[in-house]
Amino acid sequence: MRSDVEYSPVGEGLGMRDFWLYVWMRRAAVIAAHVTGLGLTLVICILSRPGTSLFSWHPVCMSVAYCLCMTEGILLFSAEGSPFCFKSRKGKVRLHWFCQALVLIAAATGLGFMVASKNVSERPHLVSWHSVLGMCTLAATGLQAACGLFVMFPKLLRLSSSVPPRLKLYHATCGLVVYLLATVTVVLAMFSDWFQATVRGVAWWAFLLLPLFPALVVMNQITNAYLPRKKITS
């Protein structure tokens, strides 16, 4: 008795015209997600005015970590609209690891600046939903990186040299959870006193919605790549 899981290619069952329209829409969405992640990072860096205070480096580091590096680290596996589509699977995995290493470094640096700023101003820690969920996101990011080590080096789990498909599925699923946690944390940052004093009116609503678009693209990419179509039992 053996049970396997088949994964369905996107666009199955569509006519040729609808299929190509679907492909171009997905490609446009991925490109827009790249632009949104980069643009959001640049704007937050400008609004933060890095160097004016210890706190000013916190949004810079965190936006670079999650809005830019984590987004690019996931989207580079997309077959549509990725600037690294010419890379081999092995090359993409290396770039993914490089991006995730940058996420850990930038996030840890941002946390350090936030702790230092709170200590200098003698303000309490973890008093907002943004800070609490942010700590959960940082912990989940570290755990996900550790899981990635087992995917990269399966012998650490005393497995064979090949990575079991389900281990990749679990890693991708947990990665999606971490990315969604990061997205909610970024959205909650829009409700902070600093951000509401910096951005007002229609612009604030635009910033509130911007992080959601890359999250939808990432969710669509991972579910299309790993969502089971049917089980075959023989």
XYZ file of C-alpha atoms in Angstrom:
234
model
C 0.000 0.000 0.000
C 1.452 3.347 -0.990
C 0.074 6.870 -0.877
C 1.397 9.794 -2.882
C 0.291 13.367 -3.348
C 0.133 14.990 -6.774
C 0.350 18.744 -7.116
C -1.692 20.467 -9.737
C -0.213 22.962 -12.223
C -1.964 26.304 -12.289
C -4.313 27.074 -15.120
C -5.438 23.453 -15.562
C -8.684 23.078 -17.463
C -8.551 26.513 -19.120
C -8.812 27.165 -22.843
C -5.715 28.408 -24.649
C -6.842 32.046 -24.726
C -7.950 32.005 -21.098
C -4.773 30.212 -20.109
C -2.482 32.872 -21.587
C -4.628 35.643 -20.084
C -4.281 33.882 -16.731
C -0.508 33.617 -17.148
C -0.134 37.311 -18.017
C -2.319 38.335 -15.078
C -0.187 36.257 -12.723
C 2.980 37.732 -14.199
C 1.660 41.279 -13.794
C 0.689 40.509 -10.191
C 4.167 39.164 -9.345
C 5.877 42.190 -10.916
C 3.524 44.496 -9.015
C 4.377 42.643 -5.789
C 8.106 43.225 -6.438
C 7.469 46.928 -7.032
C 5.191 47.223 -3.985
C 7.700 45.580 -1.650
C 10.580 47.719 -2.892
C 8.516 50.917 -2.982
C 7.112 50.411 0.508
C 10.617 49.828 1.867
C 12.007 52.955 0.219
C 9.145 55.169 1.402
C 9.387 53.899 4.993
C 13.150 54.503 4.938
C 12.567 58.090 3.779
C 9.818 58.745 6.326
C 11.950 57.329 9.144
C 14.807 59.789 8.514
C 17.453 57.287 9.676
C 20.070 58.735 11.971
C 17.831 61.304 13.625
C 17.247 58.977 16.600
C 17.778 55.418 17.745
C 14.157 54.625 16.955
C 14.508 55.903 13.387
C 16.579 52.822 12.499
C 13.898 50.388 13.708
C 11.388 50.863 10.845
C 14.276 51.005 8.358
C 15.704 47.639 9.442
C 12.335 45.945 9.761
C 11.051 47.132 6.386
C 14.271 45.980 4.721
C 13.957 42.617 6.491
C 10.320 41.788 5.834
C 8.951 44.077 3.114
C 11.998 43.624 0.891
C 14.242 40.642 1.713
C 11.598 38.148 2.820
C 9.308 39.103 -0.043
C 12.073 38.739 -2.611
C 13.296 35.543 -0.989
C 9.908 33.947 -1.635
C 9.012 35.526 -4.972
C 12.275 34.438 -6.593
C 10.748 30.931 -6.807
C 7.896 32.280 -8.917
C 7.928 31.225 -12.545
C 6.217 34.468 -13.558
C 7.812 37.885 -13.297
C 10.827 36.939 -11.196
C 14.141 38.593 -12.185
C 15.809 35.294 -11.218
C 13.684 33.085 -13.509
C 16.807 32.218 -15.519
C 18.472 30.714 -12.442
C 18.547 26.992 -11.787
C 16.624 25.545 -8.850
C 19.887 25.188 -6.936
C 20.803 28.810 -7.645
C 17.378 29.992 -6.466
C 17.744 28.018 -3.243
C 21.083 29.718 -2.571
C 19.587 33.152 -3.254
C 16.654 32.260 -0.999
C 19.029 31.410 1.822
C 20.970 34.631 1.256
C 17.751 36.677 1.448
C 16.590 34.889 4.587
C 19.984 35.419 6.231
C 19.578 39.135 5.496
C 16.107 38.966 7.069
C 17.547 37.581 10.311
C 20.386 40.121 10.402
C 18.189 43.139 9.616
C 15.416 42.017 11.989
C 17.841 41.428 14.861
C 19.407 44.832 14.220
C 15.982 46.500 14.176
C 15.083 44.797 17.435
C 18.318 46.015 18.997
C 17.610 49.613 18.018
C 14.054 49.353 19.378
C 15.237 47.954 22.733
C 17.962 50.633 22.982
C 15.463 53.389 22.165
C 13.015 52.157 24.817
C 15.764 51.889 27.418
C 17.070 55.400 26.727
C 13.579 56.931 26.907
C 12.711 54.699 29.895
C 9.503 53.510 28.262
C 8.027 50.034 28.899
C 8.444 47.185 26.428
C 5.723 45.062 24.792
C 2.802 47.351 25.542
C 1.174 47.311 22.077
C -0.213 44.632 19.778
C 2.431 45.618 17.230
C 5.279 44.896 19.641
C 3.793 41.639 20.937
C 3.045 40.277 17.480
C 6.421 41.568 16.311
C 8.185 39.423 18.909
C 6.102 36.426 17.841
C 7.091 37.105 14.229
C 10.784 37.299 15.144
C 10.573 34.015 17.072
C 8.731 32.343 14.188
C 11.325 33.675 11.736
C 14.122 32.104 13.744
C 12.289 28.766 13.982
C 11.542 28.804 10.260
C 15.223 29.430 9.501
C 16.100 26.429 11.679
C 13.568 24.317 9.756
C 15.173 25.514 6.544
C 18.466 24.088 7.768
C 16.896 20.641 7.888
C 15.552 21.084 4.355
C 18.983 22.185 3.172
C 20.840 19.521 5.148
C 18.467 16.556 5.670
C 21.269 14.503 7.213
C 20.851 16.642 10.344
C 17.603 14.709 10.870
C 19.375 11.466 9.952
C 17.450 11.314 6.708
C 18.709 10.295 3.312
C 20.565 12.799 1.148
C 17.334 13.604 -0.708
C 14.809 15.892 0.973
C 11.386 14.240 1.541
C 8.640 16.078 -0.396
C 6.548 16.505 2.739
C 9.430 18.258 4.504
C 9.483 20.823 1.699
C 5.700 21.146 1.997
C 5.919 21.799 5.747
C 8.729 24.328 5.239
C 6.743 26.216 2.586
C 3.570 26.171 4.688
C 5.361 27.442 7.801
C 7.062 30.080 5.660
C 3.657 31.312 4.515
C 2.487 31.542 8.150
C 5.604 33.559 9.054
C 5.076 35.901 6.092
C 1.439 36.479 7.037
C 2.492 37.186 10.637
C 5.011 39.709 9.339
C 2.350 41.317 7.139
C -0.056 41.745 10.062
C 2.791 43.175 12.153
C 3.584 45.716 9.426
C -0.099 46.658 9.162
C -0.290 47.137 12.949
C 2.735 49.441 12.714
C 0.541 51.788 10.663
C -1.512 52.368 13.830
C 1.505 53.442 15.899
C 1.713 57.026 17.171
C 4.855 57.622 15.091
C 3.315 56.526 11.805
C -0.025 58.249 12.332
C 1.807 61.479 13.136
C 3.883 61.124 9.955
C 1.250 59.972 7.453
C -2.349 61.174 7.451
C -5.467 61.152 5.328
C -5.774 59.145 2.107
C -2.051 58.331 2.125
C -2.476 56.498 5.438
C -5.199 54.284 3.990
C -3.015 53.551 0.964
C -0.126 52.489 3.217
C -2.515 50.343 5.230
C -3.496 48.355 2.127
C -0.103 48.161 0.405
C 1.424 45.316 2.482
C -1.626 43.145 1.786
C -0.977 42.899 -1.961
C 2.414 41.107 -1.805
C 0.928 38.833 0.883
C -1.865 37.779 -1.495
C 0.651 37.110 -4.275
C 2.887 35.068 -1.947
C -0.113 33.118 -0.648
C -1.247 32.375 -4.200
C 2.256 31.280 -5.220
C 2.723 28.861 -2.324
C -0.771 27.361 -2.429
C -0.562 26.824 -6.200
C 2.836 25.164 -5.852
C 2.045 22.905 -2.894
C -1.731 22.506 -2.636
C -2.595 18.817 -3.195
C -4.879 18.046 -6.093
C -5.726 14.454 -5.256
C -4.360 11.430 -3.493
C -3.631 8.233 -5.371
C -3.689 5.082 -3.298
C -2.499 1.809 -4.749
